[in-house]
Coordinates of C-alpha atoms and ligand atoms in Angstrom, one line a residue:
X23 CA 6.3 23.4 18.1
X24 CA 5.4 23.2 14.2
X25 CA 2.3 21.6 12.8
X26 CA 2.2 17.6 12.9
X27 CA 1.7 17.4 9.4
X28 CA 2.6 20.0 7.0
X29 CA 1.9 19.5 3.3
X30 CA 3.3 22.2 0.9
X31 CA 2.7 22.6 -2.7
X32 CA 2.8 19.2 -3.2
X33 CA 2.3 18.2 -7.1
X34 CA 1.8 14.6 -8.5
X35 CA 2.3 14.0 -12.2
X36 CA 1.5 10.6 -13.7
X37 CA 3.4 11.0 -17.0
X38 CA 1.0 13.8 -18.7
X39 CA -1.8 13.5 -16.0
X40 CA -1.8 16.0 -13.1
X41 CA -3.2 14.3 -10.2
X42 CA -2.2 16.7 -7.4
X43 CA -1.0 20.4 -8.3
X44 CA 0.4 22.8 -5.6
X45 CA -1.7 21.4 -2.9
X46 CA -0.6 22.7 0.7
X47 CA -2.2 22.4 4.2
X48 CA -1.2 22.1 7.6
X49 CA -2.8 20.1 10.4
X50 CA -2.1 20.9 14.4
X51 CA -1.3 18.2 17.0
X52 CA -4.5 16.8 18.3
X53 CA -6.6 18.1 15.4
X54 CA -9.1 16.3 13.0
X55 CA -8.6 17.5 9.4
X56 CA -11.1 16.4 6.8
X57 CA -9.8 15.8 3.2
X58 CA -13.1 15.7 1.1
X59 CA -13.5 16.6 -2.7
X60 CA -15.9 14.5 -5.6
X61 CA -14.7 11.2 -7.0
X62 CA -11.0 11.9 -8.8
X63 CA -10.0 14.6 -6.7
X64 CA -6.8 13.2 -5.6
X65 CA -7.8 12.4 -1.7
X66 CA -6.2 9.1 -1.8
X67 CA -3.1 10.0 -4.2
X68 CA -2.3 12.6 -1.3
X69 CA -2.7 10.1 1.3
X70 CA -0.5 8.0 -0.4
X71 CA 2.2 10.5 -1.2
X72 CA 2.5 11.4 2.8
X73 CA 2.7 7.2 3.7
X74 CA 5.4 7.1 1.5
X75 CA 3.3 4.9 -1.2
X76 CA 3.6 7.6 -3.8
X77 CA 6.5 10.0 -4.1
X78 CA 5.1 13.6 -5.3
X79 CA 7.1 15.5 -8.2
X80 CA 7.0 18.8 -6.4
X81 CA 6.5 19.8 -2.9
X82 CA 7.3 19.0 0.7
X83 CA 5.5 16.9 3.2
X84 CA 7.0 17.0 7.4
X85 CA 5.7 15.3 10.0
X86 CA 6.7 16.9 13.0
X87 CA 9.2 19.6 11.1
X88 CA 11.0 16.1 9.4
X89 CA 10.9 16.2 6.0
X90 CA 9.5 12.7 5.0
X91 CA 9.5 12.8 1.0
X92 CA 11.5 9.8 0.0
X93 CA 11.1 7.6 3.2
X94 CA 9.5 4.3 2.9
X95 CA 6.0 3.2 4.3
X96 CA 7.7 0.8 6.8
X97 CA 9.9 3.6 8.2
X98 CA 7.2 6.3 8.4
X99 CA 5.0 3.3 10.1
X100 CA 8.0 2.9 12.3
X101 CA 7.9 6.4 12.9
X102 CA 4.1 7.0 13.9
X103 CA 2.0 6.9 10.9
X104 CA -0.5 4.6 10.4
X105 CA -3.2 4.7 7.8
X106 CA -6.1 2.5 6.4
X107 CA -6.9 1.8 2.9
X108 CA -10.5 2.7 0.9
X109 CA -10.5 -0.8 -0.1
X110 CA -9.0 -2.8 2.9
X111 CA -6.4 -5.2 2.3
X112 CA -6.8 -8.4 5.1
X113 CA -5.8 -11.6 5.5
X114 CA -9.5 -13.2 4.1
X115 CA -8.9 -17.0 6.0
X116 CA -7.7 -15.2 9.0
X117 CA -9.7 -14.1 12.2
X118 CA -10.5 -10.7 12.8
X119 CA -8.0 -10.5 16.2
X120 CA -5.2 -12.4 13.8
X121 CA -5.5 -9.5 11.4
X122 CA -5.3 -7.0 14.1
X123 CA -2.3 -8.3 15.4
X124 CA -0.4 -7.8 12.1
X125 CA -0.8 -3.9 13.7
X126 CA 1.9 -5.3 16.1
X127 CA 4.7 -6.0 13.6
X128 CA 6.8 -2.9 14.5
X129 CA 6.1 -3.0 18.4
X130 CA 7.8 -6.8 18.7
X131 CA 10.9 -6.8 20.3
X132 CA 14.0 -8.8 19.1
X133 CA 14.1 -10.0 15.8
X134 CA 13.0 -12.3 13.8
X135 CA 14.9 -15.3 15.3
X136 CA 13.9 -14.5 18.7
X137 CA 10.2 -14.3 17.6
X138 CA 10.4 -17.9 15.7
X139 CA 12.3 -19.2 18.7
X140 CA 9.4 -17.8 21.4
X141 CA 11.9 -16.7 23.7
X142 CA 9.8 -15.9 27.3
X143 CA 9.7 -12.0 26.8
X144 CA 8.4 -12.4 23.2
X145 CA 5.4 -14.3 24.3
X146 CA 4.8 -12.2 27.3
X147 CA 4.8 -9.6 24.7
X148 CA 2.5 -11.5 22.4
X149 CA 0.3 -11.9 25.5
X150 CA 0.0 -8.1 26.1
X151 CA -0.6 -7.4 22.1
X152 CA -3.3 -9.8 22.0
X153 CA -4.8 -8.3 24.9
X154 CA -4.6 -4.8 23.7
X155 CA -5.8 -5.9 20.4
X156 CA -8.9 -7.6 22.1
X157 CA -9.5 -4.2 24.0
X158 CA -9.5 -2.3 21.0
X159 CA -12.1 -4.8 18.7
X160 CA -14.2 -4.3 21.8
X161 CA -14.0 -0.3 22.1
X162 CA -14.8 0.0 18.5
X163 CA -17.7 -2.4 18.8
X164 CA -16.1 -5.4 17.0
X165 CA -15.5 -7.5 20.3
X166 CA -18.0 -10.1 19.0
X167 CA -16.3 -10.6 15.6
X168 CA -12.7 -11.9 17.5
X169 CA -13.0 -15.0 16.5
X170 CA -14.8 -15.1 13.2
X171 CA -13.1 -15.6 10.0
X172 CA -12.4 -11.9 8.0
X173 CA -14.0 -13.3 4.8
X174 CA -17.4 -13.9 6.8
X175 CA -17.7 -10.1 7.6
X176 CA -19.2 -7.3 5.8
X177 CA -16.6 -4.4 3.8
X178 CA -17.8 -1.9 6.5
X179 CA -16.9 -4.2 9.1
X180 CA -13.3 -4.7 7.3
X181 CA -12.9 -1.1 7.6
X182 CA -13.4 -1.2 11.7
X183 CA -10.7 -4.1 11.6
X184 CA -8.4 -2.1 9.6
X185 CA -8.9 0.7 12.1
X186 CA -8.0 -1.4 15.0
X187 CA -5.0 -2.8 13.4
X188 CA -4.0 0.7 12.9
X189 CA -4.6 1.7 16.7
X190 CA -2.6 -1.5 17.7
X191 CA 0.1 0.4 16.1
X192 CA 0.3 3.4 18.4
X193 CA 0.4 6.0 15.8
X194 CA 0.8 10.3 16.1
X195 CA -0.5 10.5 13.0
X196 CA -3.3 8.6 11.3
X197 CA -4.7 8.8 8.2
X198 CA -8.3 7.4 7.4
X199 CA -9.8 6.7 4.0
X200 CA -13.5 6.2 3.7
X201 CA -13.7 4.8 7.1
X202 CA -17.5 5.1 6.8
X203 CA -17.8 3.6 3.5
X204 CA -19.9 0.4 3.3
X205 CA -21.2 1.0 7.1
X206 CA -25.0 0.8 7.7
X207 CA -26.5 3.8 8.9
X208 CA -26.8 2.9 12.2
X209 CA -22.8 2.1 12.8
X210 CA -21.9 5.5 11.6
X211 CA -22.7 6.7 15.2
X212 CA -20.3 4.2 16.9
X213 CA -17.4 5.5 14.3
X214 CA -17.7 9.0 15.6
X215 CA -17.2 7.9 18.8
X216 CA -14.3 5.7 18.0
X217 CA -12.5 8.7 15.8
X218 CA -13.3 10.9 18.8
X219 CA -11.7 8.9 21.6
X220 CA -8.6 8.5 19.3
X221 CA -8.2 12.5 19.1
X222 CA -8.9 12.6 22.6
X223 CA -5.8 9.8 23.1
X224 CA -3.6 13.0 21.9
X225 CA -3.8 11.4 18.2
X226 CA -3.5 13.7 15.0
X227 CA -6.3 12.7 12.6
X228 CA -6.8 13.3 8.7
X229 CA -9.7 11.5 7.6
X230 CA -10.9 11.3 3.7
X231 CA -14.8 10.7 3.6
X232 CA -17.7 11.7 1.5
X233 CA -20.2 11.1 4.5
X234 CA -21.0 14.7 5.3
X235 CA -22.6 13.9 8.4
X236 CA -19.4 12.2 9.7
X237 CA -17.0 14.9 8.5
X238 CA -19.0 17.7 10.2
X239 CA -19.3 15.7 13.9
X240 CA -15.6 15.0 14.0
X241 CA -13.6 17.7 11.9
X242 CA -11.8 20.7 13.2
X243 CA -11.2 21.7 9.5
X244 CA -11.7 20.4 5.8
X245 CA -9.6 20.8 2.9
X246 CA -11.6 20.6 -0.4
X247 CA -10.3 19.3 -3.0
X248 CA -11.1 19.5 -6.7
X249 CA -9.3 17.7 -9.8
X250 CA -6.0 18.0 -7.8
X251 CA -6.0 21.5 -6.6
X252 CA -7.1 22.8 -3.4
X253 CA -10.3 24.5 -3.3
X254 CA -10.9 26.1 -0.1
X255 CA -10.1 25.5 3.6
X256 CA -12.5 26.0 6.5
X257 CA -14.7 24.4 8.8
X258 CA -17.4 21.7 7.6
X259 CA -20.5 24.2 7.5
X260 CA -18.3 27.0 5.5
X261 CA -17.3 24.1 3.2
X262 CA -20.9 22.7 3.1
X263 CA -22.3 26.6 2.5
X264 CA -19.3 27.3 -0.3
X265 CA -20.9 27.7 -3.9
X266 CA -17.4 26.6 -5.4
X267 CA -17.9 23.4 -3.2
X268 CA -21.1 22.9 -4.5
X269 CA -20.4 23.3 -8.1
X270 CA -17.4 20.9 -7.5
X271 CA -19.9 18.3 -6.6
X272 CA -22.9 18.8 -8.3
X273 CA -22.0 20.9 -11.5
X274 CA -22.3 24.4 -12.4
X275 CA -25.7 24.5 -14.2
X276 CA -26.7 22.7 -11.4
X277 CA -25.5 24.9 -8.8
X278 CA -26.9 28.0 -10.5
X279 CA -30.2 26.3 -10.7
X280 CA -30.0 25.6 -7.0
X281 CA -29.3 29.3 -6.1
Ligands
ATP328 N1 -0.8 5.2 -9.9 C1 -1.6 6.3 -10.7 N2 -1.2 6.1 -12.0 C2 -1.9 7.0 -12.7 N3 -3.1 7.5 -12.3 C3 -3.5 7.7 -11.0 C4 -2.3 6.7 -10.4 N4 -3.0 6.8 -9.1 C5 -4.3 7.8 -9.2 N5 -4.3 8.4 -10.3 C6 -5.3 9.1 -10.6 O1 -5.7 10.4 -10.2 C7 -7.0 10.8 -9.8 C8 -7.3 10.7 -8.6 O2 -7.3 9.3 -7.8 P1 -7.7 9.5 -6.2 O3 -7.6 8.1 -6.1 O4 -6.5 10.0 -5.7 O5 -8.8 9.9 -6.1 P2 -9.9 10.1 -5.0 O6 -10.1 11.7 -4.5 O7 -9.3 9.2 -3.8 O8 -11.7 9.5 -5.3 P3 -12.3 8.8 -4.8 O9 -13.1 9.9 -3.8 O10 -13.0 8.2 -5.6 O11 -11.8 7.7 -4.0 C9 -7.4 9.7 -10.8 O12 -7.8 10.5 -12.0 C10 -6.9 8.6 -11.0 O13 -7.0 7.8 -11.9
MG329 MG1 -10.0 7.8 -2.7

């Protein structure tokens, strides 16, 4: 059995700007990989390549050994890929529950006509999906907010809503882009528990995050990017102790001072 996700020699150029250069790594089934690096390193761009939002200039990306470059985001979502965004795009005037239910789109039976006619099969499925969405909100600490309008909640909670929406898609591979950004310190523990449970349910996770506490707590391995290139790969502890990583984050002079 191959890797769930394999990124090989991926480059992404916009005109003369080299956003990614020959990046490669694999993620095995059921693992959590951290993707870290300074601002502008190319982390979100790499996610955009994996989710079909960007098309790499070179390289290969496979999910379960199937080449996915050229597939649309919608097609990849139907085949088990879900992601959250660094800047969540929610329907702000809708409730939290309605926002989560948007993740059920690909799981509805029949076509739009059947859905519009509200045939019995559809309403039964709708009820099941609603129950499942509520359950996900409960388990991720957001049950209390199900009927609150999204615009009444903080950025940090929007991230949790997006996580529930992604999970309602029942993905096999989940990409999380800075899920802890904007979360109050006390709620990072809840997020750690959520990510671990997701993995225990058999979902493979790639997580972009600046919060090293979260990265250390949940990841099996990390890949460090800097200026579009892979700097190193190892455990979170190895990455944090690596002089190249320290230098990338704080600059060479400061790294020398710290040594
Ligand atoms: N569509 C695009 N066109 C041109 N340049 C782009 C595009 N998308 C990303 N970039 C550039 O690619 C580089 C990497 O950006 P990216 O958002 O991937 O970084 P990041 O590692 O996610 O950073 P952060 O931690 O701040 O979110 C930046 O210099 C950015 O300006
Ligand atoms: Mg980013």
